[in-house]
CSV table of C-alpha atoms in Angstrom, one decimal:
chain,number,residue,atom,x,y,z
Q,1,UNK,CA,-0.1,0.1,0.0
Q,2,UNK,CA,1.4,3.2,-1.3
Q,3,UNK,CA,1.5,6.3,0.6
Q,4,UNK,CA,0.2,9.8,-0.7
Q,5,UNK,CA,3.0,11.7,0.4
Q,6,UNK,CA,5.3,13.7,-2.5
Q,7,UNK,CA,8.8,12.9,-1.0
Q,8,UNK,CA,10.0,15.3,-3.9
Q,9,UNK,CA,8.0,18.3,-2.2
Q,10,UNK,CA,9.7,17.9,0.9
Q,11,UNK,CA,12.4,20.4,1.9
Q,12,UNK,CA,15.6,18.0,3.2
Q,13,UNK,CA,17.7,20.9,4.2
Q,14,UNK,CA,15.1,22.0,6.4
Q,15,UNK,CA,14.9,20.3,10.1
Q,16,UNK,CA,13.6,17.3,10.5
Q,17,UNK,CA,9.8,17.3,12.1
Q,18,UNK,CA,9.4,16.3,15.4
Q,19,UNK,CA,5.7,14.5,14.9
Q,20,UNK,CA,5.6,11.3,13.7
Q,21,UNK,CA,4.8,9.9,10.7
Q,22,UNK,CA,6.3,13.1,9.0
Q,23,UNK,CA,9.5,12.6,10.6
Q,24,UNK,CA,10.0,9.5,8.7
Q,25,UNK,CA,8.9,10.6,5.4
Q,26,UNK,CA,11.7,13.6,6.1
Q,27,UNK,CA,14.0,10.9,6.2
Q,28,UNK,CA,12.6,8.5,3.1
Q,29,UNK,CA,13.3,11.7,1.3
Q,30,UNK,CA,16.8,12.1,2.6
Q,31,UNK,CA,17.4,8.5,1.7
Q,32,UNK,CA,16.0,8.9,-1.7
Q,33,UNK,CA,18.6,11.9,-2.1
Q,34,UNK,CA,21.4,9.3,-1.3
Q,35,UNK,CA,20.0,6.7,-3.9
Q,36,UNK,CA,20.1,9.3,-6.6
Q,37,UNK,CA,23.5,10.1,-6.3
Q,38,UNK,CA,24.3,6.2,-6.2
Q,39,UNK,CA,22.4,6.2,-9.5
Q,40,UNK,CA,24.8,9.1,-10.8
Q,41,UNK,CA,28.2,7.3,-9.7
Q,42,UNK,CA,26.8,3.7,-10.8
Q,43,UNK,CA,24.7,4.0,-13.4
Q,44,UNK,CA,22.0,1.8,-11.7
Q,45,UNK,CA,19.6,1.7,-8.9
Q,46,UNK,CA,20.8,0.1,-5.7
Q,47,UNK,CA,19.5,-3.4,-4.8
Q,48,UNK,CA,17.7,-3.9,-1.4
Q,49,UNK,CA,17.1,-7.7,-0.1
Q,50,UNK,CA,14.8,-8.1,2.9
Q,51,UNK,CA,14.7,-11.3,4.4
Q,52,UNK,CA,12.1,-12.6,7.1
Q,53,UNK,CA,12.9,-15.2,9.2
Q,54,UNK,CA,10.0,-15.1,12.0
Q,55,UNK,CA,6.1,-15.1,12.2
Q,56,UNK,CA,3.4,-13.7,10.6
Q,57,UNK,CA,3.9,-10.9,12.6
Q,58,UNK,CA,7.6,-10.5,11.6
Q,59,UNK,CA,5.9,-11.3,7.7
Q,60,UNK,CA,3.9,-8.0,8.0
Q,61,UNK,CA,7.3,-5.7,9.9
Q,62,UNK,CA,9.2,-7.1,6.6
Q,63,UNK,CA,6.3,-5.5,4.6
Q,64,UNK,CA,6.5,-2.1,6.2
Q,65,UNK,CA,10.3,-2.4,5.4
Q,66,UNK,CA,10.2,-3.1,2.1
Q,67,UNK,CA,7.9,-0.1,1.4
Q,68,UNK,CA,10.0,2.4,3.1
Q,69,UNK,CA,13.2,0.9,1.2
Q,70,UNK,CA,10.7,1.5,-2.5
Q,71,UNK,CA,9.9,4.9,-1.0
Q,72,UNK,CA,13.6,5.5,-0.5
Q,73,UNK,CA,14.4,4.6,-4.4
Q,74,UNK,CA,15.7,0.8,-3.6
Q,75,UNK,CA,14.9,-2.0,-6.1
Q,76,UNK,CA,14.0,-5.0,-4.6
Q,77,UNK,CA,15.8,-8.2,-4.9
Q,78,UNK,CA,15.7,-11.6,-3.7
Q,79,UNK,CA,19.6,-12.0,-3.5
Q,80,UNK,CA,21.3,-11.6,-0.6
Q,81,UNK,CA,24.4,-10.3,-2.9
Q,82,UNK,CA,22.7,-6.7,-2.7
Q,83,UNK,CA,23.8,-3.3,-1.9
Q,84,UNK,CA,21.3,-3.4,1.3
Q,85,UNK,CA,20.6,-6.6,3.2
Q,86,UNK,CA,18.4,-6.8,6.5
Q,87,UNK,CA,17.3,-9.9,8.4
Q,88,UNK,CA,14.2,-9.3,10.3
Q,89,UNK,CA,15.0,-11.9,13.0
Q,90,UNK,CA,13.2,-14.4,15.1
Q,91,UNK,CA,14.1,-15.9,18.3
Q,92,UNK,CA,11.9,-18.1,19.4
Q,93,UNK,CA,14.3,-21.0,19.5
Q,94,UNK,CA,17.9,-20.9,20.1
Q,95,UNK,CA,18.6,-22.6,16.6
Q,96,UNK,CA,17.0,-19.3,14.8
Q,97,UNK,CA,19.8,-17.4,16.3
Q,98,UNK,CA,22.7,-19.7,15.1
Q,99,UNK,CA,21.2,-19.3,11.8
Q,100,UNK,CA,21.5,-15.6,12.0
Q,101,UNK,CA,25.1,-16.3,12.5
Q,102,UNK,CA,25.9,-18.4,10.0
Q,103,UNK,CA,24.2,-16.5,6.9
Q,104,UNK,CA,26.4,-13.2,8.9
Q,105,UNK,CA,29.4,-15.2,7.6
Q,106,UNK,CA,28.3,-15.1,3.8
Q,107,UNK,CA,27.2,-11.5,3.9
Q,108,UNK,CA,30.8,-10.6,5.3
Q,109,UNK,CA,32.1,-12.3,2.1
Q,110,UNK,CA,29.7,-10.7,-0.4
Q,111,UNK,CA,30.6,-7.3,1.4
Q,112,UNK,CA,34.3,-7.6,1.0
Q,113,UNK,CA,33.6,-7.6,-2.7
Q,114,UNK,CA,31.0,-4.6,-2.6
Q,115,UNK,CA,32.4,-2.5,0.2
Q,116,UNK,CA,29.5,-0.2,-0.6
Q,117,UNK,CA,27.3,-2.9,1.3
Q,118,UNK,CA,24.8,-2.4,4.1
Q,119,UNK,CA,24.0,-5.1,6.0
Q,120,UNK,CA,21.1,-4.5,8.9
Q,121,UNK,CA,19.4,-6.7,11.6
Q,122,UNK,CA,16.3,-6.2,13.0
Q,123,UNK,CA,13.5,-8.0,15.0
Q,124,UNK,CA,13.2,-10.3,18.1
Q,125,UNK,CA,16.5,-11.7,18.6
Q,126,UNK,CA,17.9,-8.1,18.6
Q,127,UNK,CA,16.0,-7.5,21.6
Q,128,UNK,CA,18.3,-9.7,23.5
Q,129,UNK,CA,21.4,-7.7,25.0
Q,130,UNK,CA,23.7,-10.6,25.0
Q,131,UNK,CA,23.1,-11.0,21.1
Q,132,UNK,CA,23.8,-7.4,20.3
Q,133,UNK,CA,26.9,-7.8,22.3
Q,134,UNK,CA,28.1,-10.6,20.5
Q,135,UNK,CA,27.5,-9.1,16.7
Q,136,UNK,CA,29.4,-5.8,18.3
Q,137,UNK,CA,32.1,-7.7,19.0
Q,138,UNK,CA,32.4,-10.7,16.5
Q,139,UNK,CA,30.7,-9.3,13.4
Q,140,UNK,CA,32.0,-5.6,13.1
Q,141,UNK,CA,30.8,-5.3,9.6
Q,142,UNK,CA,27.2,-4.9,10.4
Q,143,UNK,CA,26.1,-1.3,10.1
Q,144,UNK,CA,22.7,-1.3,11.8
Q,145,UNK,CA,21.1,-3.4,14.4
Q,146,UNK,CA,17.6,-2.2,15.9
Q,147,UNK,CA,14.8,-4.3,18.0
Q,148,UNK,CA,11.1,-4.4,17.3
Q,149,UNK,CA,9.7,-1.6,19.2
Q,150,UNK,CA,11.1,1.2,17.0
Q,151,UNK,CA,10.5,-0.4,13.6
Q,152,UNK,CA,9.3,2.8,12.6
Q,153,UNK,CA,12.4,4.3,12.4
Q,154,UNK,CA,13.6,2.1,10.2
Q,155,UNK,CA,14.0,5.8,7.3
Q,156,UNK,CA,15.8,7.3,10.2
Q,157,UNK,CA,18.3,5.3,11.0
Q,158,UNK,CA,19.0,3.8,7.4
Q,159,UNK,CA,19.7,7.7,6.5
Q,160,UNK,CA,22.2,7.9,9.3
Q,161,UNK,CA,23.7,4.9,8.0
Q,162,UNK,CA,23.6,6.0,4.5
Q,163,UNK,CA,25.5,9.3,5.7
Q,164,UNK,CA,28.0,8.1,7.4
Q,165,UNK,CA,29.9,7.4,4.4
Q,166,UNK,CA,32.4,10.0,2.1
Q,167,UNK,CA,32.2,10.8,-1.4
Q,168,UNK,CA,34.1,7.3,-2.5
Q,169,UNK,CA,31.6,5.0,-0.4
Q,170,UNK,CA,33.9,4.5,2.7
Q,171,UNK,CA,32.4,4.6,5.9
Q,172,UNK,CA,33.7,7.7,8.2
Q,173,UNK,CA,33.9,5.8,11.1
Q,174,UNK,CA,35.2,2.6,11.0
Q,175,UNK,CA,33.7,-0.2,12.4
Q,176,UNK,CA,31.1,2.1,13.7
Q,177,UNK,CA,27.6,0.0,14.2
Q,178,UNK,CA,24.4,2.2,14.2
Q,179,UNK,CA,22.3,0.7,17.4
Q,180,UNK,CA,19.3,1.6,18.4
Q,181,UNK,CA,17.1,-1.0,20.8
Q,182,UNK,CA,14.5,-0.2,23.0
Q,183,UNK,CA,13.4,-2.1,26.1
Q,184,UNK,CA,9.7,-0.9,25.8
Q,185,UNK,CA,7.5,1.1,24.1
Q,186,UNK,CA,3.6,2.1,24.5
Q,187,UNK,CA,3.6,4.2,21.0
Q,188,UNK,CA,2.3,3.0,17.4
Q,189,UNK,CA,2.9,4.7,14.6
Q,190,UNK,CA,0.3,4.8,11.6
Q,191,UNK,CA,0.6,5.2,8.2
Q,192,UNK,CA,3.8,4.1,7.2
Q,193,UNK,CA,4.2,2.7,3.7
Q,194,UNK,CA,4.2,-1.2,3.1
Q,195,UNK,CA,5.2,-3.2,0.2
Q,196,UNK,CA,2.5,-6.2,0.4
Q,197,UNK,CA,3.5,-9.6,-0.6
Q,198,UNK,CA,0.2,-10.5,-2.2
Q,199,UNK,CA,-1.9,-7.8,-4.2
Q,200,UNK,CA,-5.3,-9.4,-3.2
Q,201,UNK,CA,-4.4,-10.5,0.6
Q,202,UNK,CA,-2.7,-8.5,3.3
Q,203,UNK,CA,-2.0,-8.9,7.1
Q,204,UNK,CA,-3.5,-6.0,9.4
Q,205,UNK,CA,-1.8,-5.6,12.8
Q,206,UNK,CA,-4.3,-5.2,15.2
Q,207,UNK,CA,-2.3,-5.2,18.5
Q,208,UNK,CA,1.3,-5.8,19.4
Q,209,UNK,CA,3.2,-7.6,22.1
Q,210,UNK,CA,2.1,-10.0,24.7
Q,211,UNK,CA,1.0,-10.2,28.5
Q,212,UNK,CA,0.8,-14.0,29.2
Q,213,UNK,CA,4.5,-14.9,29.7
Q,214,UNK,CA,4.2,-18.6,29.3
Q,215,UNK,CA,7.0,-19.9,30.9
Q,216,UNK,CA,8.8,-21.7,27.9
Q,217,UNK,CA,8.0,-18.3,25.7
Q,218,UNK,CA,10.2,-15.1,25.1
Q,219,UNK,CA,8.0,-13.3,23.2
Q,220,UNK,CA,6.9,-11.0,25.9
Q,221,UNK,CA,10.5,-10.2,26.5
Q,222,UNK,CA,11.2,-8.9,22.9
Q,223,UNK,CA,8.0,-7.6,21.9
Q,224,UNK,CA,7.2,-6.4,25.0
Q,225,UNK,CA,3.6,-5.8,26.8
Q,226,UNK,CA,0.2,-5.8,24.8
Q,227,UNK,CA,-0.8,-2.5,23.1
Q,228,UNK,CA,-3.8,-2.1,20.9
Q,229,UNK,CA,-4.3,-0.1,17.8
Q,230,UNK,CA,-7.3,2.0,17.7
Q,231,UNK,CA,-10.0,0.4,16.0
Q,232,UNK,CA,-10.5,3.4,13.9
Q,233,UNK,CA,-6.8,3.1,12.6
Q,234,UNK,CA,-7.5,-0.7,11.9
Q,235,UNK,CA,-10.9,0.3,9.9
Q,236,UNK,CA,-9.2,3.0,7.7
Q,237,UNK,CA,-6.3,0.6,7.0
Q,238,UNK,CA,-9.0,-2.3,5.9
Q,239,UNK,CA,-11.1,0.2,4.2
Q,240,UNK,CA,-7.7,1.2,2.2
Q,241,UNK,CA,-6.4,-2.3,1.6
Q,242,UNK,CA,-10.2,-3.1,-0.1
Q,243,UNK,CA,-10.2,-0.1,-1.9
Q,244,UNK,CA,-7.1,-1.5,-3.1
Q,245,UNK,CA,-7.9,-4.8,-4.4
Q,246,UNK,CA,-7.6,-6.8,-0.8
Q,247,UNK,CA,-10.0,-9.6,-0.7
Q,248,UNK,CA,-8.8,-11.5,2.5
Q,249,UNK,CA,-7.3,-9.8,5.6
Q,250,UNK,CA,-5.3,-11.6,8.3
Q,251,UNK,CA,-5.7,-9.9,11.8
Q,252,UNK,CA,-2.6,-10.6,13.5
Q,253,UNK,CA,-1.5,-10.2,17.3
Q,254,UNK,CA,0.4,-12.6,19.6
Q,255,UNK,CA,-3.0,-12.7,21.3
Q,256,UNK,CA,-5.8,-11.0,19.3
Q,257,UNK,CA,-8.7,-12.4,21.6
Q,258,UNK,CA,-7.2,-10.1,24.6
Q,259,UNK,CA,-7.6,-6.9,21.6
Q,260,UNK,CA,-9.0,-3.8,23.1
Q,261,UNK,CA,-8.4,-4.2,26.8
Q,262,UNK,CA,-5.7,-1.1,27.1
Q,263,UNK,CA,-7.8,1.3,25.0
Q,264,UNK,CA,-8.9,4.0,26.7
Q,265,UNK,CA,-12.4,3.0,25.9
Q,266,UNK,CA,-12.0,-0.5,25.7
Q,267,UNK,CA,-13.3,-2.9,22.8
Q,268,UNK,CA,-13.9,-6.3,22.4
Q,269,UNK,CA,-11.8,-8.4,19.8
Q,270,UNK,CA,-15.5,-9.9,18.8
Q,271,UNK,CA,-16.8,-5.9,18.5
Q,272,UNK,CA,-13.9,-5.0,16.4
Q,273,UNK,CA,-14.8,-8.3,14.3
Q,274,UNK,CA,-18.2,-7.1,13.9
Q,275,UNK,CA,-17.1,-3.5,12.4
Q,276,UNK,CA,-14.5,-5.2,10.1
Q,277,UNK,CA,-17.1,-7.1,8.5
Q,278,UNK,CA,-19.1,-4.3,7.3
Q,279,UNK,CA,-16.1,-3.4,5.0
Q,280,UNK,CA,-17.2,-3.8,1.6
Q,281,UNK,CA,-15.2,-5.5,-1.1
Q,282,UNK,CA,-13.6,-7.6,2.0
Q,283,UNK,CA,-14.8,-11.1,1.3
Q,284,UNK,CA,-12.5,-13.3,3.9
Q,285,UNK,CA,-11.4,-12.7,7.4
Q,286,UNK,CA,-8.7,-14.5,8.8
Q,287,UNK,CA,-7.2,-14.1,12.5
Q,288,UNK,CA,-4.3,-15.5,14.4
Q,289,UNK,CA,-3.2,-16.3,17.1
Q,290,UNK,CA,-5.9,-17.1,19.7
Q,291,UNK,CA,-5.1,-18.0,23.2
Q,292,UNK,CA,-7.6,-20.4,24.9
Q,293,UNK,CA,-7.8,-18.7,27.9
Q,294,UNK,CA,-9.5,-15.4,26.4
Q,295,UNK,CA,-11.5,-17.0,23.9
Q,296,UNK,CA,-14.9,-15.5,24.3
Q,297,UNK,CA,-18.3,-16.8,24.0
Q,298,UNK,CA,-18.8,-13.8,22.1
Q,299,UNK,CA,-16.4,-14.3,19.9
Q,300,UNK,CA,-17.5,-17.9,19.0
Q,301,UNK,CA,-21.3,-16.4,18.3
Q,302,UNK,CA,-19.8,-13.8,16.0
Q,303,UNK,CA,-17.8,-16.1,13.7
Q,304,UNK,CA,-21.3,-18.0,13.6
Q,305,UNK,CA,-23.1,-15.0,12.7
Q,306,UNK,CA,-20.4,-14.3,10.1
Q,307,UNK,CA,-20.4,-14.6,6.4
Q,308,UNK,CA,-16.9,-13.6,5.9
Q,309,UNK,CA,-14.9,-14.5,8.7
Q,310,UNK,CA,-13.5,-18.0,7.7
Q,311,UNK,CA,-14.5,-21.7,9.3
Q,312,UNK,CA,-10.8,-21.8,10.6
Q,313,UNK,CA,-9.6,-21.5,13.9
Q,314,UNK,CA,-5.8,-22.0,15.2
Q,315,UNK,CA,-6.0,-22.8,19.0
Q,316,UNK,CA,-2.5,-23.7,20.5
Q,317,UNK,CA,-3.2,-26.4,22.8
Q,318,UNK,CA,0.9,-26.9,24.0
Q,319,UNK,CA,0.0,-30.0,26.1
Q,320,UNK,CA,-2.9,-32.0,26.7
Q,321,UNK,CA,-2.1,-32.1,30.7
Q,322,UNK,CA,-3.2,-29.4,32.9
Q,323,UNK,CA,-0.2,-30.2,35.6
Q,324,UNK,CA,1.8,-29.3,32.7
Q,325,UNK,CA,-0.3,-26.6,31.2
Q,326,UNK,CA,0.0,-25.1,35.1
Q,327,UNK,CA,3.8,-25.5,34.7
Q,328,UNK,CA,3.7,-23.4,31.2
Q,329,UNK,CA,1.5,-20.8,33.0
Q,330,UNK,CA,-1.1,-21.6,30.1
Q,331,UNK,CA,-4.0,-20.6,32.6
Q,332,UNK,CA,-6.4,-23.5,31.3
Q,333,UNK,CA,-7.1,-27.2,32.0
Q,334,UNK,CA,-7.3,-29.8,29.5
Q,335,UNK,CA,-10.7,-30.2,30.5
Q,336,UNK,CA,-11.9,-26.3,30.1
Q,337,UNK,CA,-10.0,-26.5,26.6
Q,338,UNK,CA,-12.0,-29.9,25.4
Q,339,UNK,CA,-14.9,-27.9,26.5
Q,340,UNK,CA,-14.2,-24.9,24.3
Q,341,UNK,CA,-13.7,-27.0,21.4
Q,342,UNK,CA,-17.3,-28.8,21.9
Q,343,UNK,CA,-18.7,-25.1,21.9
Q,344,UNK,CA,-16.8,-24.3,18.8
Q,345,UNK,CA,-18.0,-27.1,16.5
Q,346,UNK,CA,-21.7,-27.2,18.2
Q,347,UNK,CA,-21.8,-23.7,16.9
Q,348,UNK,CA,-19.7,-24.5,13.5
Q,349,UNK,CA,-20.1,-28.1,12.7
Q,350,UNK,CA,-17.3,-27.4,9.8
Q,351,UNK,CA,-14.7,-25.4,11.6
Q,352,UNK,CA,-11.6,-26.7,10.9
Q,353,UNK,CA,-9.2,-26.6,14.4
Q,354,UNK,CA,-5.2,-26.4,14.0
Q,355,UNK,CA,-3.3,-26.3,17.4
Q,356,UNK,CA,0.4,-26.1,18.3
Q,357,UNK,CA,2.1,-28.9,20.5
Q,358,UNK,CA,5.1,-29.0,22.6
Q,359,UNK,CA,6.6,-32.3,23.5
Q,360,UNK,CA,8.8,-32.8,26.2
Q,361,UNK,CA,8.5,-29.8,28.2
Q,362,UNK,CA,10.2,-30.2,31.5
Q,363,UNK,CA,8.7,-32.4,34.2
Q,364,UNK,CA,6.7,-34.1,31.8
Q,365,UNK,CA,5.8,-37.8,32.5
Q,366,UNK,CA,4.6,-40.9,30.5
Q,367,UNK,CA,1.2,-39.9,31.8
Q,368,UNK,CA,0.8,-36.2,31.0
Q,369,UNK,CA,2.3,-37.1,27.5
Q,370,UNK,CA,-0.8,-39.7,27.3
Q,371,UNK,CA,-2.9,-36.7,28.2
Q,372,UNK,CA,-2.2,-35.0,25.2
Q,373,UNK,CA,-2.6,-37.7,23.2
Q,374,UNK,CA,-5.6,-38.4,24.5
Q,375,UNK,CA,-6.9,-34.3,23.5
Q,376,UNK,CA,-5.6,-35.2,19.9
Q,377,UNK,CA,-7.9,-38.2,19.9
Q,378,UNK,CA,-10.7,-36.4,21.1
Q,379,UNK,CA,-10.2,-33.1,19.1
Q,380,UNK,CA,-9.3,-34.6,15.9
Q,381,UNK,CA,-7.6,-31.5,14.7
Q,382,UNK,CA,-7.1,-30.6,11.0
Q,383,UNK,CA,-3.4,-30.2,11.6
Q,384,UNK,CA,-1.1,-29.6,14.0
Q,385,UNK,CA,2.5,-28.0,14.2
Q,386,UNK,CA,4.3,-30.4,16.7
Q,387,UNK,CA,7.5,-29.6,18.3
Q,388,UNK,CA,10.1,-30.6,20.6
Q,389,UNK,CA,10.7,-28.6,23.5
Q,390,UNK,CA,14.1,-27.1,23.8
Q,391,UNK,CA,15.2,-24.5,26.1
Q,392,UNK,CA,15.3,-21.1,25.7
Q,393,UNK,CA,18.0,-18.8,27.5
Q,394,UNK,CA,15.9,-16.3,29.5
Q,395,UNK,CA,12.5,-18.1,30.1
Q,396,UNK,CA,11.3,-19.3,33.4
Q,397,UNK,CA,11.2,-22.9,31.9
Q,398,UNK,CA,15.3,-22.9,30.9
Q,399,UNK,CA,16.1,-22.9,34.7
Q,400,UNK,CA,13.7,-25.7,35.4
Q,401,UNK,CA,14.6,-29.5,36.6
Q,402,UNK,CA,13.5,-32.7,35.2
Q,403,UNK,CA,14.4,-31.9,31.8
Q,404,UNK,CA,13.1,-35.1,29.7
Q,405,UNK,CA,15.7,-37.3,28.3
Q,406,UNK,CA,16.3,-36.7,24.5
Q,407,UNK,CA,15.7,-40.1,23.5
Q,408,UNK,CA,12.3,-40.3,25.3
Q,409,UNK,CA,11.0,-37.2,24.0
Q,410,UNK,CA,11.9,-38.4,20.1
Q,411,UNK,CA,9.9,-41.7,20.8
Q,412,UNK,CA,6.9,-39.8,22.3
Q,413,UNK,CA,7.3,-36.8,19.4
Q,414,UNK,CA,7.1,-39.4,16.7
Q,415,UNK,CA,3.9,-41.2,18.2
Q,416,UNK,CA,2.5,-37.8,18.6
Q,417,UNK,CA,3.2,-36.9,14.8
Q,418,UNK,CA,2.2,-40.1,13.5
Q,419,UNK,CA,-1.6,-39.6,15.2
Q,420,UNK,CA,-1.8,-36.1,14.1
Q,421,UNK,CA,-0.8,-36.9,10.7
Q,422,UNK,CA,-3.2,-40.1,10.6
Q,423,UNK,CA,-6.0,-37.9,12.0
Q,424,UNK,CA,-5.7,-35.3,9.6
Q,425,UNK,CA,-5.5,-37.3,6.3
Q,426,UNK,CA,-8.9,-38.9,7.6
Q,427,UNK,CA,-10.6,-35.3,8.3
Q,428,UNK,CA,-9.6,-34.3,5.1
Q,429,UNK,CA,-11.1,-36.4,3.0
Q,430,UNK,CA,-14.6,-34.9,4.1
Q,431,UNK,CA,-15.0,-32.2,1.7
Q,432,UNK,CA,-14.2,-35.0,-1.7
Q,433,UNK,CA,-17.1,-34.3,-4.2
Q,434,UNK,CA,-17.9,-31.1,-2.6
Q,435,UNK,CA,-17.8,-27.8,-4.0
Q,436,UNK,CA,-15.9,-25.1,-2.2
Q,437,UNK,CA,-14.8,-21.3,-2.9
Q,438,UNK,CA,-11.4,-21.1,-3.2
Q,439,UNK,CA,-9.2,-18.2,-3.1
Q,440,UNK,CA,-6.6,-18.5,-6.3
Q,441,UNK,CA,-3.2,-17.5,-4.7
Q,442,UNK,CA,-0.5,-18.4,-7.5
Q,443,UNK,CA,0.6,-20.7,-10.0
Q,444,UNK,CA,1.4,-24.3,-8.8
Q,445,UNK,CA,5.1,-24.8,-8.0
Q,446,UNK,CA,5.2,-28.1,-9.5
Q,447,UNK,CA,3.0,-27.8,-12.7
Q,448,UNK,CA,2.4,-24.7,-14.4
Q,449,UNK,CA,-0.9,-25.7,-15.7
Q,450,UNK,CA,-2.4,-25.7,-12.5
Q,451,UNK,CA,-3.4,-23.1,-10.1
Q,452,UNK,CA,-3.0,-23.7,-6.0
Q,453,UNK,CA,-5.4,-21.7,-3.4
Q,454,UNK,CA,-7.1,-21.9,0.0
Q,455,UNK,CA,-10.3,-22.7,1.1
Q,456,UNK,CA,-12.2,-20.7,4.1
Q,457,UNK,CA,-11.0,-23.8,6.3
Q,458,UNK,CA,-7.4,-23.2,5.0
Q,459,UNK,CA,-7.2,-26.4,2.9
Q,460,UNK,CA,-5.0,-26.2,-0.5
Q,461,UNK,CA,-6.6,-26.9,-3.6
Q,462,UNK,CA,-4.8,-27.7,-6.6
Q,463,UNK,CA,-6.6,-27.1,-10.2
Q,464,UNK,CA,-6.1,-26.5,-13.8
Q,465,UNK,CA,-6.4,-22.8,-14.1
Q,466,UNK,CA,-4.3,-19.5,-15.9
Q,467,UNK,CA,-2.5,-16.8,-14.1
Q,468,UNK,CA,-5.8,-14.5,-14.8
Q,469,UNK,CA,-7.5,-16.7,-11.8
Q,470,UNK,CA,-4.8,-15.2,-9.2
Q,471,UNK,CA,-6.7,-13.2,-6.5
Q,472,UNK,CA,-10.0,-14.3,-7.6
Q,473,UNK,CA,-12.6,-16.4,-5.7
Q,474,UNK,CA,-13.3,-19.5,-7.8
Q,475,UNK,CA,-16.1,-22.3,-7.5
Q,476,UNK,CA,-14.0,-25.1,-7.3
Q,477,UNK,CA,-15.3,-29.3,-7.2
Q,478,UNK,CA,-13.1,-31.4,-5.5
Q,479,UNK,CA,-12.6,-34.5,-7.1
Q,480,UNK,CA,-9.6,-36.1,-5.0
Q,481,UNK,CA,-8.3,-35.6,-1.5
Q,482,UNK,CA,-4.2,-36.4,-1.4
Q,483,UNK,CA,-3.8,-36.5,2.1
Q,484,UNK,CA,-3.4,-33.0,3.1
Q,485,UNK,CA,-4.6,-31.2,-0.2
Q,486,UNK,CA,-7.1,-31.6,-2.8
Q,487,UNK,CA,-7.3,-31.8,-6.7
Q,488,UNK,CA,-10.4,-30.4,-8.5
Q,489,UNK,CA,-11.9,-28.5,-11.1
Q,490,UNK,CA,-13.3,-25.5,-11.7
Q,491,UNK,CA,-17.4,-25.3,-11.9
Q,492,UNK,CA,-19.0,-24.1,-14.8
Q,493,UNK,CA,-16.9,-20.9,-16.2
Q,494,UNK,CA,-15.6,-20.4,-13.3
């Protein structure tokens, strides 16, 4: 979604505005001037590569980074051998950190060949002080580091990095990094540009941060406390997206069910959904993630009555054992979770329920694991993301005793995965022979004569089609179920 501000009309020789977002557009204009100088000297535009390494919240942040770079005049590149590379990092698991360190070694090689190359790091991983210190000492070639709370300042920080060069493209102060990490913020800056990955669907942040402090999770420490956007700002963004041709939106938050609690005039997530549904042009509404402890009867009723909210709910279980759930600080019991799923299925028999499950949490006994298997069999999930627990430095669970031996965890994980896959494959078959509306998302990667789309319940469908179908809702007859996806054909004229 492009902004309507003409950067060429901004006086970059004046003092930068104090208020946001005008201040950031001023710095975008200054970056654009640097880019024009680059173009004159090199007879080409500089290339920028944004690499997203995290969740859908990160993916939406990456679209904002791309939008700012686009406004500054950079051309997008899919290659990390570019003039500017930024990693939007994840830190949910420690191996995500190791992946970044490995990639930085590769970028160092690219930068030696192209001394004007700039390298930036942002996102959740950068909120950890030990990480920043390691990068400062072991990877001095990195130009810019910032975190999750001040991503809106990207244009200003980028301008600082670019203007640290002399006329020959050499940094004025050797080995000087620009580091700007905030511990927290209550600020939300609206109306910054974004470059969407898809023309027909988009994520929309409705809140930031998390108040839950699950004992295994680092997110509240790196994303901060919950902050909800004003409903009028959310609706304004969605209306603009609809005018731009977007048909499907995904409302994003670490726990969307607690939306609105910190607003001056509290608004429930269910109330927000009812307002979003009124937006003309929007045909599908998705949201994630939902925390079971905050999933209200009001929300279930709004979903039941809606013609736009998709029949799919991602409802993380994490464990089926009430004892383990207590140690995880999840604040619901096995029985409460099962009761919640029963309510959902009674209200919407066709709803697809997906989940997250952790195997091998500290203290998990065989009996605890069997409780998880019991929930899986009773709920009959349409799919599940299954994870082996790994210590996450900085979380309470990392210092817990009773770490489960690796070989036991692996056996349990394999049993769980087999059960989940068998159930999901059987459940998927229930739509065979029916006609479903499918939002076409792309050409099929394996067969260019096919296109790929999704049903309301998030099931994937492949069927013969053309590129002109992408972004459209098509009635598709589901001819064959192949485990986790369908093969179909267009009904009538499509």
